[in-house]
Amino acid sequence: MKVLAVDTSSIVATAAIMDDDRLIGEYILNHKKTHSQKLMPIIKEILHSAELKVSDIDVFAVASGPGSFTGLRIGVATIKGLAHAVNKPVIGISTLDGLAFNLPFCKYLICPIMDAKREQVYNSLYKWIDKTFYIVENYRALSIEQLINELREKNEKVMFTGDGVRVFQDKLVSELGELCEFAPVSCRMQKASSIAELALQKAHRGETESYLTFAPFYLRKSQAEREYEKKCCEEC
């Protein structure tokens, strides 16, 4: 079963093709958030290099969120369009699941943090137990202070990953000290290969979706929506 996966939830644009237990190819570009210009050429290049056509793909997968609102819409719209063209199913994978899956069999609590601005992060917590991947805390948006307080109470080693590390690393070390570990730089960014592998697991369980109804998972309202609601409240 061949899956084409993309992740455009952050500044990283990445695409991968996986055929069951074989990664055929992966493209990662961590340079400027120009997904509307770069994503389709990346997909075209990886298909061409793999000598595949869109119709050869069995399942289309995408990082469904949380993350950049614009980035998520671009990735989801692209995958839905490709799936529609060849009438194939789609699968959404949480961006946070993908980040944590970059660290297979890690012995520590895995804590992906995506910078959500205004001292907040998108986050969930994971553990590998007997080679199985478990979600310990579900997807949420919370302040970095709230997360630090929660992790301090857990009092166990934590492996941080995601683009929030660059923003909050000094603060985490200052507040949590020896409880902190940080993933290698190459593992902190989104990887479409992780999205592809998680999607294949779901596909083999029959957990696919229709491109007609699939939608991104934003986790919280956009800044424009929040400001509009605030303005409405002030006028009431």
Short mmCIF file of N, CA and C in Angstrom, two decimals, residues 61-202:
data_model
loop_
_atom_site.label_atom_id
_atom_site.label_comp_id
_atom_site.label_asym_id
_atom_site.label_seq_id
_atom_site.Cartn_x
_atom_site.Cartn_y
_atom_site.Cartn_z
N ALA A 61 -2.20 11.19 2.88
CA ALA A 61 -2.16 11.55 4.30
C ALA A 61 -1.65 12.97 4.49
N VAL A 62 -2.09 13.58 5.58
CA VAL A 62 -1.70 14.97 5.84
C VAL A 62 -1.68 15.21 7.35
N ALA A 63 -0.75 16.05 7.77
CA ALA A 63 -0.76 16.53 9.15
C ALA A 63 -1.96 17.44 9.30
N SER A 64 -2.91 17.05 10.14
CA SER A 64 -4.20 17.73 10.18
C SER A 64 -4.26 18.83 11.23
N GLY A 65 -3.21 18.97 12.05
CA GLY A 65 -3.19 20.02 13.06
C GLY A 65 -2.85 19.45 14.42
N PRO A 66 -2.59 20.33 15.35
CA PRO A 66 -2.65 21.79 15.27
C PRO A 66 -1.43 22.37 14.54
N GLY A 67 -1.46 23.69 14.38
CA GLY A 67 -0.35 24.36 13.72
C GLY A 67 -0.81 25.65 13.08
N SER A 68 -0.01 26.13 12.13
CA SER A 68 -0.33 27.35 11.40
C SER A 68 -1.65 27.20 10.67
N PHE A 69 -2.57 28.13 10.86
CA PHE A 69 -3.89 28.02 10.22
C PHE A 69 -3.75 28.00 8.70
N THR A 70 -2.96 28.93 8.17
CA THR A 70 -2.78 28.99 6.72
C THR A 70 -2.06 27.74 6.21
N GLY A 71 -1.00 27.34 6.91
CA GLY A 71 -0.25 26.16 6.50
C GLY A 71 -1.12 24.92 6.48
N LEU A 72 -1.92 24.73 7.52
CA LEU A 72 -2.80 23.56 7.57
C LEU A 72 -3.79 23.57 6.41
N ARG A 73 -4.36 24.72 6.12
CA ARG A 73 -5.33 24.80 5.03
C ARG A 73 -4.69 24.44 3.70
N ILE A 74 -3.45 24.88 3.49
CA ILE A 74 -2.76 24.58 2.24
C ILE A 74 -2.52 23.08 2.11
N GLY A 75 -2.00 22.47 3.17
CA GLY A 75 -1.72 21.04 3.12
C GLY A 75 -2.97 20.21 2.94
N VAL A 76 -4.02 20.53 3.70
CA VAL A 76 -5.26 19.78 3.62
C VAL A 76 -5.93 19.95 2.26
N ALA A 77 -5.97 21.18 1.77
CA ALA A 77 -6.60 21.43 0.46
C ALA A 77 -5.85 20.69 -0.65
N THR A 78 -4.54 20.67 -0.57
CA THR A 78 -3.74 19.98 -1.59
C THR A 78 -4.02 18.48 -1.58
N ILE A 79 -4.00 17.88 -0.40
CA ILE A 79 -4.23 16.44 -0.29
C ILE A 79 -5.66 16.08 -0.71
N LYS A 80 -6.63 16.90 -0.32
CA LYS A 80 -8.00 16.64 -0.71
C LYS A 80 -8.16 16.73 -2.24
N GLY A 81 -7.46 17.69 -2.84
CA GLY A 81 -7.53 17.83 -4.29
C GLY A 81 -6.94 16.64 -5.02
N LEU A 82 -5.79 16.16 -4.53
CA LEU A 82 -5.16 15.00 -5.16
C LEU A 82 -6.02 13.75 -4.98
N ALA A 83 -6.56 13.57 -3.78
CA ALA A 83 -7.41 12.41 -3.51
C ALA A 83 -8.68 12.45 -4.36
N HIS A 84 -9.23 13.64 -4.51
CA HIS A 84 -10.42 13.80 -5.35
C HIS A 84 -10.13 13.44 -6.80
N ALA A 85 -8.97 13.84 -7.29
CA ALA A 85 -8.62 13.60 -8.70
C ALA A 85 -8.58 12.12 -9.04
N VAL A 86 -8.20 11.28 -8.08
CA VAL A 86 -8.07 9.84 -8.35
C VAL A 86 -9.03 9.01 -7.49
N ASN A 87 -9.94 9.71 -6.78
CA ASN A 87 -10.96 9.04 -5.97
C ASN A 87 -10.36 8.06 -4.96
N LYS A 88 -9.43 8.55 -4.16
CA LYS A 88 -8.78 7.73 -3.13
C LYS A 88 -9.06 8.32 -1.74
N PRO A 89 -8.93 7.53 -0.70
CA PRO A 89 -9.21 8.02 0.66
C PRO A 89 -8.09 8.88 1.21
N VAL A 90 -8.40 9.61 2.27
CA VAL A 90 -7.41 10.43 2.96
C VAL A 90 -7.36 10.03 4.44
N ILE A 91 -6.24 10.37 5.07
CA ILE A 91 -6.07 10.12 6.50
C ILE A 91 -5.40 11.34 7.10
N GLY A 92 -5.94 11.81 8.20
CA GLY A 92 -5.32 12.91 8.94
C GLY A 92 -4.59 12.39 10.15
N ILE A 93 -3.41 12.93 10.38
CA ILE A 93 -2.59 12.57 11.55
C ILE A 93 -2.25 13.85 12.31
N SER A 94 -2.41 13.82 13.61
CA SER A 94 -2.07 14.99 14.41
C SER A 94 -0.60 15.37 14.21
N THR A 95 -0.36 16.64 14.03
CA THR A 95 1.01 17.14 13.93
C THR A 95 1.84 16.74 15.15
N LEU A 96 1.22 16.77 16.31
CA LEU A 96 1.91 16.43 17.55
C LEU A 96 2.27 14.94 17.59
N ASP A 97 1.36 14.09 17.10
CA ASP A 97 1.67 12.66 17.01
C ASP A 97 2.90 12.45 16.12
N GLY A 98 2.92 13.16 15.00
CA GLY A 98 4.05 13.02 14.08
C GLY A 98 5.36 13.44 14.71
N LEU A 99 5.36 14.54 15.44
CA LEU A 99 6.58 15.00 16.10
C LEU A 99 7.07 13.99 17.13
N ALA A 100 6.16 13.45 17.92
CA ALA A 100 6.55 12.48 18.93
C ALA A 100 7.06 11.18 18.29
N PHE A 101 6.46 10.83 17.15
CA PHE A 101 6.85 9.59 16.46
C PHE A 101 8.25 9.69 15.85
N ASN A 102 8.77 10.92 15.76
CA ASN A 102 10.15 11.10 15.31
C ASN A 102 11.16 10.51 16.30
N LEU A 103 10.70 10.18 17.51
CA LEU A 103 11.60 9.71 18.57
C LEU A 103 11.21 8.29 19.00
N PRO A 104 11.41 7.32 18.12
CA PRO A 104 10.95 5.96 18.43
C PRO A 104 11.66 5.35 19.63
N PHE A 105 10.87 4.70 20.48
CA PHE A 105 11.36 3.94 21.63
C PHE A 105 12.13 4.80 22.64
N CYS A 106 11.85 6.10 22.64
CA CYS A 106 12.46 6.99 23.63
C CYS A 106 12.05 6.55 25.03
N LYS A 107 12.98 6.51 25.94
CA LYS A 107 12.69 6.02 27.29
C LYS A 107 12.10 7.10 28.20
N TYR A 108 12.12 8.36 27.74
CA TYR A 108 11.59 9.45 28.54
C TYR A 108 10.17 9.79 28.13
N LEU A 109 9.50 10.60 28.92
CA LEU A 109 8.23 11.20 28.54
C LEU A 109 8.51 12.13 27.36
N ILE A 110 7.77 11.97 26.27
CA ILE A 110 7.99 12.80 25.07
C ILE A 110 7.02 13.97 25.09
N CYS A 111 7.57 15.17 24.93
CA CYS A 111 6.77 16.38 25.06
C CYS A 111 6.99 17.30 23.85
N PRO A 112 6.22 17.12 22.75
CA PRO A 112 6.31 18.05 21.64
C PRO A 112 5.71 19.40 22.03
N ILE A 113 6.39 20.46 21.68
CA ILE A 113 5.87 21.81 21.91
C ILE A 113 5.98 22.61 20.61
N MET A 114 4.85 23.06 20.13
CA MET A 114 4.80 23.92 18.95
C MET A 114 4.48 25.34 19.41
N ASP A 115 5.26 26.28 18.94
CA ASP A 115 5.06 27.66 19.34
C ASP A 115 3.71 28.17 18.84
N ALA A 116 2.80 28.50 19.76
CA ALA A 116 1.48 29.01 19.41
C ALA A 116 1.39 30.52 19.64
N LYS A 117 2.55 31.17 19.87
CA LYS A 117 2.65 32.61 20.09
C LYS A 117 2.05 32.99 21.45
N ARG A 118 2.38 34.21 21.88
CA ARG A 118 1.88 34.77 23.13
C ARG A 118 2.16 33.85 24.33
N GLU A 119 3.37 33.27 24.35
CA GLU A 119 3.79 32.43 25.47
C GLU A 119 2.94 31.17 25.61
N GLN A 120 2.32 30.74 24.52
CA GLN A 120 1.55 29.50 24.54
C GLN A 120 2.16 28.47 23.61
N VAL A 121 1.83 27.21 23.86
CA VAL A 121 2.30 26.12 23.02
C VAL A 121 1.15 25.17 22.72
N TYR A 122 1.23 24.51 21.55
CA TYR A 122 0.40 23.34 21.28
C TYR A 122 1.18 22.16 21.82
N ASN A 123 0.49 21.27 22.52
CA ASN A 123 1.22 20.22 23.23
C ASN A 123 0.34 18.99 23.46
N SER A 124 1.00 17.86 23.59
CA SER A 124 0.44 16.63 24.14
C SER A 124 1.64 15.83 24.65
N LEU A 125 1.39 14.79 25.43
CA LEU A 125 2.47 14.01 26.04
C LEU A 125 2.34 12.55 25.62
N TYR A 126 3.50 11.90 25.46
CA TYR A 126 3.53 10.54 24.93
C TYR A 126 4.53 9.68 25.69
N LYS A 127 4.30 8.36 25.60
CA LYS A 127 5.27 7.40 26.11
C LYS A 127 5.30 6.17 25.21
N TRP A 128 6.50 5.62 25.07
CA TRP A 128 6.65 4.32 24.43
C TRP A 128 6.69 3.28 25.54
N ILE A 129 5.80 2.30 25.46
CA ILE A 129 5.78 1.20 26.43
C ILE A 129 5.73 -0.11 25.65
N ASP A 130 6.75 -0.95 25.84
CA ASP A 130 6.84 -2.23 25.12
C ASP A 130 6.67 -2.04 23.62
N LYS A 131 7.37 -1.05 23.09
CA LYS A 131 7.40 -0.75 21.65
C LYS A 131 6.05 -0.28 21.10
N THR A 132 5.18 0.16 22.00
CA THR A 132 3.89 0.71 21.59
C THR A 132 3.81 2.17 22.01
N PHE A 133 3.21 2.96 21.14
CA PHE A 133 3.16 4.42 21.25
C PHE A 133 1.85 4.83 21.93
N TYR A 134 1.93 5.48 23.09
CA TYR A 134 0.74 5.86 23.83
C TYR A 134 0.67 7.38 24.04
N ILE A 135 -0.55 7.92 23.92
CA ILE A 135 -0.78 9.32 24.26
C ILE A 135 -1.11 9.40 25.75
N VAL A 136 -0.31 10.16 26.49
CA VAL A 136 -0.50 10.29 27.93
C VAL A 136 -1.42 11.48 28.25
N GLU A 137 -1.21 12.59 27.55
CA GLU A 137 -2.07 13.76 27.69
C GLU A 137 -2.52 14.18 26.29
N ASN A 138 -3.80 14.40 26.13
CA ASN A 138 -4.35 14.69 24.80
C ASN A 138 -3.98 16.10 24.34
N TYR A 139 -4.31 16.40 23.09
CA TYR A 139 -3.94 17.65 22.44
C TYR A 139 -4.55 18.85 23.16
N ARG A 140 -3.71 19.87 23.37
CA ARG A 140 -4.20 21.07 24.04
C ARG A 140 -3.32 22.27 23.67
N ALA A 141 -3.87 23.44 23.88
CA ALA A 141 -3.10 24.68 23.80
C ALA A 141 -3.07 25.25 25.20
N LEU A 142 -1.88 25.52 25.70
CA LEU A 142 -1.75 26.03 27.06
C LEU A 142 -0.51 26.91 27.17
N SER A 143 -0.43 27.66 28.24
CA SER A 143 0.73 28.53 28.42
C SER A 143 1.94 27.69 28.78
N ILE A 144 3.11 28.20 28.45
CA ILE A 144 4.33 27.49 28.77
C ILE A 144 4.48 27.35 30.29
N GLU A 145 3.98 28.31 31.04
CA GLU A 145 4.03 28.24 32.50
C GLU A 145 3.18 27.08 33.02
N GLN A 146 1.98 26.93 32.45
CA GLN A 146 1.12 25.82 32.85
C GLN A 146 1.80 24.48 32.58
N LEU A 147 2.41 24.37 31.41
CA LEU A 147 3.08 23.12 31.05
C LEU A 147 4.24 22.84 32.00
N ILE A 148 5.03 23.85 32.29
CA ILE A 148 6.17 23.67 33.20
C ILE A 148 5.70 23.22 34.57
N ASN A 149 4.64 23.83 35.08
CA ASN A 149 4.12 23.44 36.39
C ASN A 149 3.64 21.99 36.39
N GLU A 150 3.00 21.59 35.31
CA GLU A 150 2.52 20.21 35.20
C GLU A 150 3.67 19.21 35.16
N LEU A 151 4.70 19.53 34.39
CA LEU A 151 5.84 18.63 34.27
C LEU A 151 6.64 18.58 35.57
N ARG A 152 6.71 19.70 36.26
CA ARG A 152 7.41 19.72 37.55
C ARG A 152 6.73 18.76 38.52
N GLU A 153 5.41 18.73 38.51
CA GLU A 153 4.67 17.84 39.40
C GLU A 153 4.88 16.37 39.02
N LYS A 154 5.03 16.09 37.74
CA LYS A 154 5.27 14.71 37.32
C LYS A 154 6.64 14.23 37.77
N ASN A 155 7.60 15.15 37.82
CA ASN A 155 8.94 14.85 38.34
C ASN A 155 9.58 13.65 37.65
N GLU A 156 9.56 13.67 36.32
CA GLU A 156 10.26 12.63 35.55
C GLU A 156 10.95 13.27 34.35
N LYS A 157 11.92 12.56 33.81
CA LYS A 157 12.68 13.08 32.67
C LYS A 157 11.75 13.30 31.48
N VAL A 158 11.96 14.42 30.79
CA VAL A 158 11.11 14.80 29.67
C VAL A 158 11.99 15.09 28.45
N MET A 159 11.62 14.52 27.31
CA MET A 159 12.29 14.81 26.05
C MET A 159 11.44 15.80 25.27
N PHE A 160 11.95 17.02 25.10
CA PHE A 160 11.22 18.06 24.37
C PHE A 160 11.60 18.02 22.89
N THR A 161 10.59 18.26 22.06
CA THR A 161 10.82 18.35 20.62
C THR A 161 9.85 19.36 20.03
N GLY A 162 10.07 19.75 18.78
CA GLY A 162 9.21 20.72 18.13
C GLY A 162 9.83 22.10 18.07
N ASP A 163 9.22 23.00 17.29
CA ASP A 163 9.81 24.33 17.09
C ASP A 163 9.74 25.20 18.35
N GLY A 164 8.94 24.80 19.34
CA GLY A 164 8.90 25.54 20.59
C GLY A 164 10.17 25.43 21.40
N VAL A 165 11.00 24.44 21.08
CA VAL A 165 12.27 24.28 21.81
C VAL A 165 13.15 25.50 21.61
N ARG A 166 13.24 25.99 20.39
CA ARG A 166 14.08 27.17 20.11
C ARG A 166 13.60 28.38 20.90
N VAL A 167 12.30 28.48 21.08
CA VAL A 167 11.72 29.65 21.74
C VAL A 167 11.87 29.56 23.26
N PHE A 168 11.66 28.36 23.81
CA PHE A 168 11.54 28.22 25.26
C PHE A 168 12.64 27.39 25.93
N GLN A 169 13.67 27.01 25.21
CA GLN A 169 14.67 26.11 25.79
C GLN A 169 15.30 26.68 27.06
N ASP A 170 15.72 27.93 27.02
CA ASP A 170 16.37 28.52 28.19
C ASP A 170 15.43 28.53 29.39
N LYS A 171 14.18 28.86 29.16
CA LYS A 171 13.19 28.90 30.24
C LYS A 171 12.95 27.51 30.80
N LEU A 172 12.88 26.52 29.94
CA LEU A 172 12.66 25.14 30.39
C LEU A 172 13.81 24.65 31.26
N VAL A 173 15.03 24.94 30.82
CA VAL A 173 16.21 24.53 31.58
C VAL A 173 16.23 25.24 32.93
N SER A 174 15.91 26.53 32.92
CA SER A 174 15.91 27.31 34.15
C SER A 174 14.88 26.80 35.15
N GLU A 175 13.70 26.41 34.65
CA GLU A 175 12.60 26.01 35.53
C GLU A 175 12.64 24.52 35.89
N LEU A 176 13.10 23.68 34.95
CA LEU A 176 13.02 22.23 35.18
C LEU A 176 14.36 21.56 35.38
N GLY A 177 15.43 22.27 35.05
CA GLY A 177 16.78 21.76 35.31
C GLY A 177 17.06 20.41 34.70
N GLU A 178 17.47 19.45 35.52
CA GLU A 178 17.90 18.14 35.03
C GLU A 178 16.76 17.26 34.53
N LEU A 179 15.53 17.71 34.69
CA LEU A 179 14.40 16.95 34.14
C LEU A 179 14.32 17.10 32.62
N CYS A 180 15.02 18.09 32.07
CA CYS A 180 14.94 18.40 30.64
C CYS A 180 15.94 17.60 29.82
N GLU A 181 15.46 17.07 28.71
CA GLU A 181 16.30 16.59 27.62
C GLU A 181 15.71 17.16 26.34
N PHE A 182 16.56 17.36 25.32
CA PHE A 182 16.09 17.96 24.08
C PHE A 182 16.46 17.08 22.90
N ALA A 183 15.49 16.85 22.04
CA ALA A 183 15.72 16.00 20.87
C ALA A 183 16.77 16.62 19.96
N PRO A 184 17.50 15.80 19.21
CA PRO A 184 18.44 16.34 18.22
C PRO A 184 17.72 17.26 17.24
N VAL A 185 18.43 18.23 16.73
CA VAL A 185 17.82 19.23 15.84
C VAL A 185 17.09 18.57 14.68
N SER A 186 17.67 17.52 14.10
CA SER A 186 17.07 16.87 12.94
C SER A 186 15.75 16.17 13.27
N CYS A 187 15.50 15.93 14.55
CA CYS A 187 14.27 15.25 14.97
C CYS A 187 13.21 16.20 15.48
N ARG A 188 13.55 17.48 15.60
CA ARG A 188 12.60 18.45 16.16
C ARG A 188 11.62 18.97 15.13
N MET A 189 11.93 18.83 13.87
CA MET A 189 11.07 19.38 12.83
C MET A 189 10.08 18.33 12.33
N GLN A 190 9.02 18.80 11.70
CA GLN A 190 8.03 17.89 11.14
C GLN A 190 8.65 17.04 10.04
N LYS A 191 8.26 15.78 10.00
CA LYS A 191 8.73 14.85 8.96
C LYS A 191 7.53 14.13 8.37
N ALA A 192 7.38 14.23 7.06
CA ALA A 192 6.26 13.57 6.41
C ALA A 192 6.35 12.05 6.52
N SER A 193 7.56 11.54 6.68
CA SER A 193 7.71 10.08 6.82
C SER A 193 7.02 9.58 8.09
N SER A 194 7.05 10.36 9.16
CA SER A 194 6.34 9.97 10.38
C SER A 194 4.83 10.02 10.16
N ILE A 195 4.36 11.04 9.46
CA ILE A 195 2.94 11.13 9.13
C ILE A 195 2.54 9.93 8.27
N ALA A 196 3.39 9.57 7.31
CA ALA A 196 3.10 8.45 6.40
C ALA A 196 3.01 7.13 7.16
N GLU A 197 3.96 6.89 8.07
CA GLU A 197 3.96 5.62 8.79
C GLU A 197 2.76 5.50 9.72
N LEU A 198 2.42 6.57 10.41
CA LEU A 198 1.24 6.55 11.27
C LEU A 198 -0.03 6.39 10.43
N ALA A 199 -0.05 7.00 9.25
CA ALA A 199 -1.22 6.87 8.37
C ALA A 199 -1.35 5.44 7.86
N LEU A 200 -0.25 4.80 7.54
CA LEU A 200 -0.31 3.41 7.09
C LEU A 200 -0.89 2.50 8.17
N GLN A 201 -0.51 2.76 9.42
CA GLN A 201 -1.07 1.97 10.51
C GLN A 201 -2.58 2.12 10.57
N LYS A 202 -3.06 3.34 10.39
CA LYS A 202 -4.51 3.57 10.40
C LYS A 202 -5.18 2.95 9.17
#
